[in-house]
Amino acid sequence: MNRRHLLQVALLAAAGTMGGAAFAFEGAELYAGEKALYESARKEGLVVSFDTGPTWANWAGQFKAFQKRYPGVEMVYNDLGSAATVVALDKARNRPQADTAYYFAASALDAAKAGVVEGFKPVNFDRLDNTLRDPDGRWFSIHTLNVAFLVNTKLVKTVPQSWADLLKPEYKSAIVYQDPRSTGQGQVVTFAAAFGNGGSMDDVAPGIAYLGKLTKAGNVLRTVGTTPYAQFLKGEIPIWIGYENDGLKAKFVDGMGDAISVVIPQEASAAAPYAISLVKNGPNPNAGKLWLNFIMSDEGQKIFAEGFVRPAVTGVSMPASVADKMPAAPQVRAMDIAKATAKKAEIDAGWAKAILGQ
């Protein structure tokens, strides 16, 4: 290598360490200012993303795509549960550890009320329905998820089709779902059960009563505090009342095939909005904004769709290969985020009394 070539290499290396374009991704920007934001994020070198467990909602696909596009910005994440995430943010408000927080949208309202998140309007913010975003950008929905029965057909002889079916003696010690006191999914399951048993957003009592009946019938194997996806794949759970995207992922991506049936209950079910926020005074604000912009870009929304998750941004089409696998479900009802938030305390107390006798 000649002296001139060595000098060129040294200059390029120096440009990279000084935050120049040498290490930026190649090609067109996803949005105006993306490369400049990336350079600021690369100086921070890290984004801490709370409650984005990799088996959930295709976060694994998002992590992979993000780090491929933005080398030098590492990802750190955990899987706490929605309500627990708000508690964690509140406890650390004087020294925040997270840059972003993801949760069931009702918990997002709790985080905004607690003052632990701040306003940020990402790319495509204006393409969200008004009901799916905070006016000041303190939270915004990124996708929705439908409640479904995920049934291991190797363990369950007759696949249940309705909430009424789940009460039958043949499903004794077969059912798992998430605890509504600490997880967003548990809250949504309670609303879905309410919808399927004569209730509504204003009347969640029928859902609480129904879950109490499941327990009294001996049909609940256990309730859990985090997603039991790995246990379901291992064949440890006969019936999981969860989300359709996890069932479709297990069926078409993770090898279960015909060993799983994904059923939207006949009576009714719930479509839950999930949201994300920029944490107030987070340690890596530019990396946090880069991450949120990527998730909300058309590219990021399509990555959610590839995981059988329904994008929140209007105009993002589902890939045909994915859309064809999504079950038709006219009985699914949209949820009102504000009402869901207002009902959380009632669900927490009612569930504890009905299921635990507390």
Short mmCIF file of C-alpha atoms in Angstrom, two decimals:
data_model
loop_
_atom_site.label_atom_id
_atom_site.label_comp_id
_atom_site.label_asym_id
_atom_site.label_seq_id
_atom_site.Cartn_x
_atom_site.Cartn_y
_atom_site.Cartn_z
CA MET A 1 0.00 0.00 0.00
CA ASN A 2 1.53 3.37 -1.03
CA ARG A 3 1.83 6.44 1.15
CA ARG A 4 -0.97 8.30 -0.59
CA HIS A 5 -3.38 5.39 -0.11
CA LEU A 6 -2.48 5.16 3.56
CA LEU A 7 -3.24 8.86 3.97
CA GLN A 8 -6.67 8.42 2.29
CA VAL A 9 -7.54 5.55 4.63
CA ALA A 10 -6.46 7.61 7.66
CA LEU A 11 -8.56 10.57 6.56
CA LEU A 12 -11.64 8.38 6.02
CA ALA A 13 -11.20 6.82 9.44
CA ALA A 14 -10.85 10.23 11.04
CA ALA A 15 -14.00 11.44 9.29
CA GLY A 16 -15.89 8.45 10.67
CA THR A 17 -14.75 9.03 14.25
CA MET A 18 -15.66 12.70 14.01
CA GLY A 19 -19.25 11.85 13.10
CA GLY A 20 -19.02 12.51 9.36
CA ALA A 21 -20.95 10.66 6.68
CA ALA A 22 -18.40 7.87 6.27
CA PHE A 23 -20.30 5.53 8.57
CA ALA A 24 -23.81 6.63 7.65
CA PHE A 25 -26.12 4.22 5.82
CA GLU A 26 -26.10 4.39 2.06
CA GLY A 27 -29.00 5.32 -0.18
CA ALA A 28 -32.00 7.60 0.17
CA GLU A 29 -33.30 8.76 3.53
CA LEU A 30 -36.55 7.33 4.89
CA TYR A 31 -37.41 10.89 5.94
CA ALA A 32 -35.77 14.33 5.80
CA GLY A 33 -33.03 14.65 8.42
CA GLU A 34 -32.56 10.92 8.99
CA LYS A 35 -28.80 10.90 8.38
CA ALA A 36 -28.18 13.88 10.65
CA LEU A 37 -30.20 12.26 13.43
CA TYR A 38 -28.32 9.00 12.93
CA GLU A 39 -24.98 10.76 13.36
CA SER A 40 -26.18 12.28 16.64
CA ALA A 41 -27.51 8.91 17.77
CA ARG A 42 -24.25 7.18 16.86
CA LYS A 43 -22.40 9.50 19.25
CA GLU A 44 -24.67 8.22 22.03
CA GLY A 45 -24.18 4.68 20.78
CA LEU A 46 -27.15 3.07 22.51
CA VAL A 47 -30.94 3.03 22.72
CA VAL A 48 -32.68 1.51 25.75
CA SER A 49 -36.12 0.24 24.75
CA PHE A 50 -38.42 -0.79 27.62
CA ASP A 51 -40.95 -3.63 27.30
CA THR A 52 -40.08 -4.68 23.75
CA GLY A 53 -39.49 -8.40 24.28
CA PRO A 54 -38.18 -9.90 21.02
CA THR A 55 -40.91 -12.57 20.74
CA TRP A 56 -43.61 -9.90 20.90
CA ALA A 57 -45.18 -8.15 17.87
CA ASN A 58 -42.12 -8.83 15.66
CA TRP A 59 -39.78 -6.70 17.75
CA ALA A 60 -37.04 -9.15 16.81
CA GLY A 61 -37.53 -8.14 13.17
CA GLN A 62 -37.46 -4.46 14.13
CA PHE A 63 -34.22 -4.88 16.11
CA LYS A 64 -32.51 -6.66 13.22
CA ALA A 65 -33.56 -4.08 10.62
CA PHE A 66 -32.71 -1.13 12.87
CA GLN A 67 -29.20 -2.34 13.65
CA LYS A 68 -28.55 -3.20 10.02
CA ARG A 69 -29.49 0.31 8.94
CA TYR A 70 -27.78 2.08 11.85
CA PRO A 71 -24.52 0.34 12.76
CA GLY A 72 -22.95 1.70 15.90
CA VAL A 73 -26.26 2.21 17.72
CA GLU A 74 -26.71 -0.77 20.02
CA MET A 75 -30.08 -2.02 21.31
CA VAL A 76 -30.90 -2.85 24.94
CA TYR A 77 -34.42 -4.02 25.80
CA ASN A 78 -36.49 -5.81 28.44
CA ASP A 79 -39.94 -7.43 28.78
CA LEU A 80 -41.70 -5.99 31.83
CA GLY A 81 -45.38 -5.80 30.98
CA SER A 82 -47.29 -2.57 30.31
CA ALA A 83 -48.34 -1.56 33.81
CA ALA A 84 -44.99 -2.62 35.26
CA THR A 85 -43.24 -0.44 32.68
CA VAL A 86 -45.08 2.66 33.93
CA VAL A 87 -44.14 1.77 37.52
CA ALA A 88 -40.49 1.35 36.51
CA LEU A 89 -40.46 4.73 34.74
CA ASP A 90 -42.01 6.42 37.75
CA LYS A 91 -39.50 4.92 40.18
CA ALA A 92 -36.60 6.05 38.00
CA ARG A 93 -37.97 9.52 37.18
CA ASN A 94 -35.01 11.26 38.87
CA ARG A 95 -32.49 9.19 36.94
CA PRO A 96 -34.22 7.66 33.89
CA GLN A 97 -32.75 4.48 32.47
CA ALA A 98 -34.99 4.06 29.43
CA ASP A 99 -35.09 6.04 26.20
CA THR A 100 -38.42 4.68 24.95
CA ALA A 101 -41.32 2.79 26.51
CA TYR A 102 -43.83 0.51 24.76
CA TYR A 103 -47.15 -0.56 26.27
CA PHE A 104 -50.84 -1.16 25.86
CA ALA A 105 -52.18 2.28 24.99
CA ALA A 106 -54.11 2.63 28.26
CA SER A 107 -50.80 2.43 30.12
CA ALA A 108 -49.46 5.12 27.80
CA LEU A 109 -52.09 7.49 29.18
CA ASP A 110 -50.95 6.56 32.69
CA ALA A 111 -47.34 7.36 31.76
CA ALA A 112 -48.36 10.73 30.31
CA LYS A 113 -50.38 11.57 33.42
CA ALA A 114 -47.41 10.60 35.62
CA GLY A 115 -45.18 12.99 33.69
CA VAL A 116 -42.51 10.40 32.86
CA VAL A 117 -42.70 10.77 29.05
CA GLU A 118 -42.30 13.78 26.80
CA GLY A 119 -43.74 15.00 23.55
CA PHE A 120 -42.19 13.83 20.30
CA LYS A 121 -43.97 13.64 16.95
CA PRO A 122 -42.24 11.06 14.77
CA VAL A 123 -42.40 10.58 11.05
CA ASN A 124 -45.96 9.68 9.91
CA PHE A 125 -47.48 11.08 13.14
CA ASP A 126 -50.07 12.94 11.05
CA ARG A 127 -51.13 9.69 9.36
CA LEU A 128 -52.45 8.28 12.63
CA ASP A 129 -56.12 8.49 13.51
CA ASN A 130 -56.68 11.16 16.16
CA THR A 131 -57.83 8.49 18.63
CA LEU A 132 -54.47 6.74 18.29
CA ARG A 133 -52.19 9.59 19.34
CA ASP A 134 -51.69 12.16 22.07
CA PRO A 135 -52.05 15.67 20.60
CA ASP A 136 -48.62 16.61 22.00
CA GLY A 137 -46.94 13.36 20.95
CA ARG A 138 -46.44 12.03 24.49
CA TRP A 139 -47.63 8.68 23.11
CA PHE A 140 -48.74 7.33 19.76
CA SER A 141 -50.05 3.96 18.63
CA ILE A 142 -47.82 1.86 16.41
CA HIS A 143 -50.02 -1.20 15.82
CA THR A 144 -53.12 -3.08 16.99
CA LEU A 145 -53.53 -6.69 18.13
CA ASN A 146 -56.62 -8.94 18.18
CA VAL A 147 -57.44 -11.32 21.04
CA ALA A 148 -57.63 -14.96 19.92
CA PHE A 149 -57.52 -18.51 21.27
CA LEU A 150 -54.19 -20.13 20.40
CA VAL A 151 -54.84 -23.85 20.57
CA ASN A 152 -52.22 -26.62 20.51
CA THR A 153 -54.09 -29.28 18.54
CA LYS A 154 -51.73 -32.01 19.71
CA LEU A 155 -52.91 -31.39 23.27
CA VAL A 156 -56.54 -30.40 22.64
CA LYS A 157 -58.86 -32.84 20.90
CA THR A 158 -61.71 -30.43 20.11
CA VAL A 159 -60.76 -26.85 19.22
CA PRO A 160 -62.93 -24.32 21.13
CA GLN A 161 -64.68 -21.77 18.95
CA SER A 162 -66.29 -19.53 21.55
CA TRP A 163 -66.00 -18.11 25.05
CA ALA A 164 -68.81 -20.48 26.02
CA ASP A 165 -66.78 -23.46 24.79
CA LEU A 166 -63.88 -22.65 27.10
CA LEU A 167 -66.07 -23.30 30.13
CA LYS A 168 -66.57 -26.97 29.16
CA PRO A 169 -65.08 -29.67 31.44
CA GLU A 170 -62.89 -31.01 28.62
CA TYR A 171 -60.65 -27.93 28.98
CA LYS A 172 -59.79 -28.51 32.64
CA SER A 173 -56.31 -27.15 33.54
CA ALA A 174 -55.77 -26.20 29.89
CA ILE A 175 -55.96 -22.39 29.72
CA VAL A 176 -53.24 -19.77 30.23
CA TYR A 177 -53.59 -16.00 29.96
CA GLN A 178 -51.74 -12.94 31.23
CA ASP A 179 -52.44 -11.26 34.57
CA PRO A 180 -54.49 -8.08 33.91
CA ARG A 181 -53.05 -6.33 36.96
CA SER A 182 -49.55 -6.12 35.48
CA THR A 183 -49.92 -6.59 31.72
CA GLY A 184 -51.73 -4.81 28.92
CA GLN A 185 -52.63 -8.09 27.26
CA GLY A 186 -54.38 -9.22 30.43
CA GLN A 187 -56.43 -6.02 30.42
CA VAL A 188 -57.37 -6.55 26.76
CA VAL A 189 -58.35 -10.18 27.37
CA THR A 190 -60.69 -8.94 30.11
CA PHE A 191 -62.35 -6.50 27.70
CA ALA A 192 -62.56 -9.18 25.01
CA ALA A 193 -64.24 -11.53 27.50
CA ALA A 194 -66.61 -8.69 28.42
CA PHE A 195 -67.49 -8.07 24.75
CA GLY A 196 -68.15 -11.79 24.32
CA ASN A 197 -70.42 -11.99 27.35
CA GLY A 198 -72.73 -9.02 26.98
CA GLY A 199 -70.41 -6.31 28.28
CA SER A 200 -68.90 -3.19 26.74
CA MET A 201 -66.20 -0.57 27.25
CA ASP A 202 -68.47 0.95 29.89
CA ASP A 203 -69.38 -2.39 31.50
CA VAL A 204 -66.41 -4.69 32.03
CA ALA A 205 -68.04 -6.65 34.87
CA PRO A 206 -69.19 -9.50 32.59
CA GLY A 207 -65.56 -10.05 31.53
CA ILE A 208 -64.32 -10.20 35.11
CA ALA A 209 -67.17 -12.55 36.04
CA TYR A 210 -66.39 -14.78 33.07
CA LEU A 211 -62.72 -15.13 34.00
CA GLY A 212 -63.85 -15.96 37.52
CA LYS A 213 -66.02 -18.75 36.11
CA LEU A 214 -63.07 -20.15 34.17
CA THR A 215 -61.07 -20.36 37.39
CA LYS A 216 -63.93 -21.90 39.40
CA ALA A 217 -64.42 -24.48 36.65
CA GLY A 218 -60.78 -25.52 37.11
CA ASN A 219 -59.98 -24.73 33.49
CA VAL A 220 -57.20 -22.19 34.13
CA LEU A 221 -53.77 -23.78 34.26
CA ARG A 222 -52.12 -20.52 35.35
CA THR A 223 -51.91 -16.79 34.74
CA VAL A 224 -48.54 -15.23 33.86
CA GLY A 225 -46.80 -11.87 34.08
CA THR A 226 -45.00 -11.91 30.73
CA THR A 227 -45.67 -13.44 27.34
CA PRO A 228 -45.58 -17.28 27.48
CA TYR A 229 -44.76 -17.60 23.78
CA ALA A 230 -41.68 -19.77 24.32
CA GLN A 231 -43.61 -22.11 26.62
CA PHE A 232 -46.41 -22.36 24.07
CA LEU A 233 -43.95 -23.32 21.32
CA LYS A 234 -42.50 -26.02 23.58
CA GLY A 235 -45.93 -27.62 23.94
CA GLU A 236 -46.37 -26.67 27.59
CA ILE A 237 -49.66 -24.79 27.09
CA PRO A 238 -52.80 -26.39 25.60
CA ILE A 239 -54.79 -23.14 25.14
CA TRP A 240 -53.42 -19.62 25.38
CA ILE A 241 -55.87 -16.71 25.33
CA GLY A 242 -53.50 -14.30 23.63
CA TYR A 243 -53.10 -12.40 20.38
CA GLU A 244 -53.63 -13.67 16.85
CA ASN A 245 -50.22 -12.47 15.64
CA ASP A 246 -48.44 -14.78 18.09
CA GLY A 247 -50.54 -17.70 16.88
CA LEU A 248 -49.91 -16.95 13.21
CA LYS A 249 -46.21 -16.51 13.88
CA ALA A 250 -46.09 -19.87 15.67
CA LYS A 251 -47.98 -21.49 12.78
CA PHE A 252 -46.20 -20.03 9.77
CA VAL A 253 -42.78 -18.94 11.05
CA ASP A 254 -41.75 -20.93 14.11
CA GLY A 255 -42.65 -24.42 12.95
CA MET A 256 -45.91 -25.38 14.65
CA GLY A 257 -47.84 -25.64 11.38
CA ASP A 258 -51.01 -27.70 11.75
CA ALA A 259 -50.25 -28.26 15.44
CA ILE A 260 -51.85 -24.88 16.18
CA SER A 261 -55.26 -23.42 15.50
CA VAL A 262 -55.84 -19.67 15.77
CA VAL A 263 -59.45 -18.86 16.65
CA ILE A 264 -61.15 -15.49 17.00
CA PRO A 265 -64.00 -16.27 19.46
CA GLN A 266 -67.38 -16.35 17.75
CA GLU A 267 -69.27 -14.05 20.10
CA ALA A 268 -66.84 -11.11 19.99
CA SER A 269 -63.24 -10.11 20.57
CA ALA A 270 -61.16 -6.97 21.08
CA ALA A 271 -58.65 -5.07 18.93
CA ALA A 272 -56.07 -3.46 21.19
CA PRO A 273 -53.96 -0.42 20.27
CA TYR A 274 -50.36 -0.52 21.46
CA ALA A 275 -48.36 2.67 21.85
CA ILE A 276 -44.83 3.91 22.44
CA SER A 277 -43.31 7.06 23.97
CA LEU A 278 -40.08 8.97 24.29
CA VAL A 279 -39.05 8.85 27.95
CA LYS A 280 -38.59 12.22 29.64
CA ASN A 281 -34.90 13.01 30.17
CA GLY A 282 -33.83 9.62 28.82
CA PRO A 283 -30.07 8.99 28.64
CA ASN A 284 -29.92 8.72 24.82
CA PRO A 285 -32.55 11.11 23.40
CA ASN A 286 -31.29 11.17 19.81
CA ALA A 287 -31.03 7.38 19.64
CA GLY A 288 -34.51 7.18 21.13
CA LYS A 289 -35.90 9.50 18.44
CA LEU A 290 -34.08 7.57 15.70
CA TRP A 291 -35.66 4.34 16.99
CA LEU A 292 -39.16 5.84 17.17
CA ASN A 293 -38.89 7.35 13.69
CA PHE A 294 -37.80 3.99 12.26
CA ILE A 295 -40.72 2.15 13.89
CA MET A 296 -43.18 4.71 12.52
CA SER A 297 -41.73 4.89 9.01
CA ASP A 298 -43.46 2.96 6.23
CA GLU A 299 -40.53 0.56 6.37
CA GLY A 300 -40.95 -0.04 10.09
CA GLN A 301 -44.70 -0.44 9.83
CA LYS A 302 -44.27 -3.09 7.13
CA ILE A 303 -41.91 -4.98 9.45
CA PHE A 304 -44.74 -5.14 11.98
CA ALA A 305 -47.04 -6.41 9.23
CA GLU A 306 -44.55 -9.14 8.38
CA GLY A 307 -45.05 -10.38 11.96
CA PHE A 308 -48.84 -10.59 11.43
CA VAL A 309 -49.37 -7.32 13.33
CA ARG A 310 -51.78 -4.71 11.97
CA PRO A 311 -50.01 -1.34 11.35
CA ALA A 312 -51.43 1.80 12.96
CA VAL A 313 -50.27 4.19 10.22
CA THR A 314 -52.95 4.58 7.57
CA GLY A 315 -52.06 3.71 4.01
CA VAL A 316 -49.51 1.02 4.88
CA SER A 317 -50.65 -2.05 3.02
CA MET A 318 -50.32 -5.54 4.43
CA PRO A 319 -48.11 -7.77 2.26
CA ALA A 320 -50.35 -10.14 0.29
CA SER A 321 -48.57 -13.16 1.71
CA VAL A 322 -49.40 -11.99 5.21
CA ALA A 323 -52.88 -10.59 4.60
CA ASP A 324 -54.03 -13.92 3.17
CA LYS A 325 -53.17 -15.62 6.46
CA MET A 326 -55.03 -13.17 8.68
CA PRO A 327 -58.42 -14.63 9.62
CA ALA A 328 -61.53 -12.65 8.73
CA ALA A 329 -62.91 -11.32 12.00
CA PRO A 330 -65.89 -8.95 11.70
CA GLN A 331 -66.73 -9.68 15.35
CA VAL A 332 -63.58 -7.89 16.57
CA ARG A 333 -64.39 -4.58 18.29
CA ALA A 334 -62.11 -1.56 18.56
CA MET A 335 -61.21 -0.35 22.04
CA ASP A 336 -61.56 3.17 23.42
CA ILE A 337 -58.19 3.99 25.02
CA ALA A 338 -59.48 6.60 27.45
CA LYS A 339 -62.24 4.31 28.68
CA ALA A 340 -59.82 1.41 29.00
CA THR A 341 -57.59 3.59 31.18
CA ALA A 342 -60.52 4.62 33.36
CA LYS A 343 -61.48 0.97 33.89
CA LYS A 344 -58.06 -0.33 34.90
CA ALA A 345 -58.54 0.04 38.66
CA GLU A 346 -61.90 -1.70 38.44
CA ILE A 347 -60.37 -4.59 36.49
CA ASP A 348 -57.44 -4.89 38.89
CA ALA A 349 -59.64 -5.04 41.98
CA GLY A 350 -62.41 -7.08 40.39
CA TRP A 351 -60.05 -9.67 38.96
CA ALA A 352 -58.20 -10.08 42.27
CA LYS A 353 -61.51 -10.68 44.05
CA ALA A 354 -63.00 -12.99 41.42
CA ILE A 355 -59.90 -15.09 40.79
CA LEU A 356 -57.83 -14.85 43.98
CA GLY A 357 -60.56 -14.13 46.51
CA GLN A 358 -58.72 -11.00 47.66
#
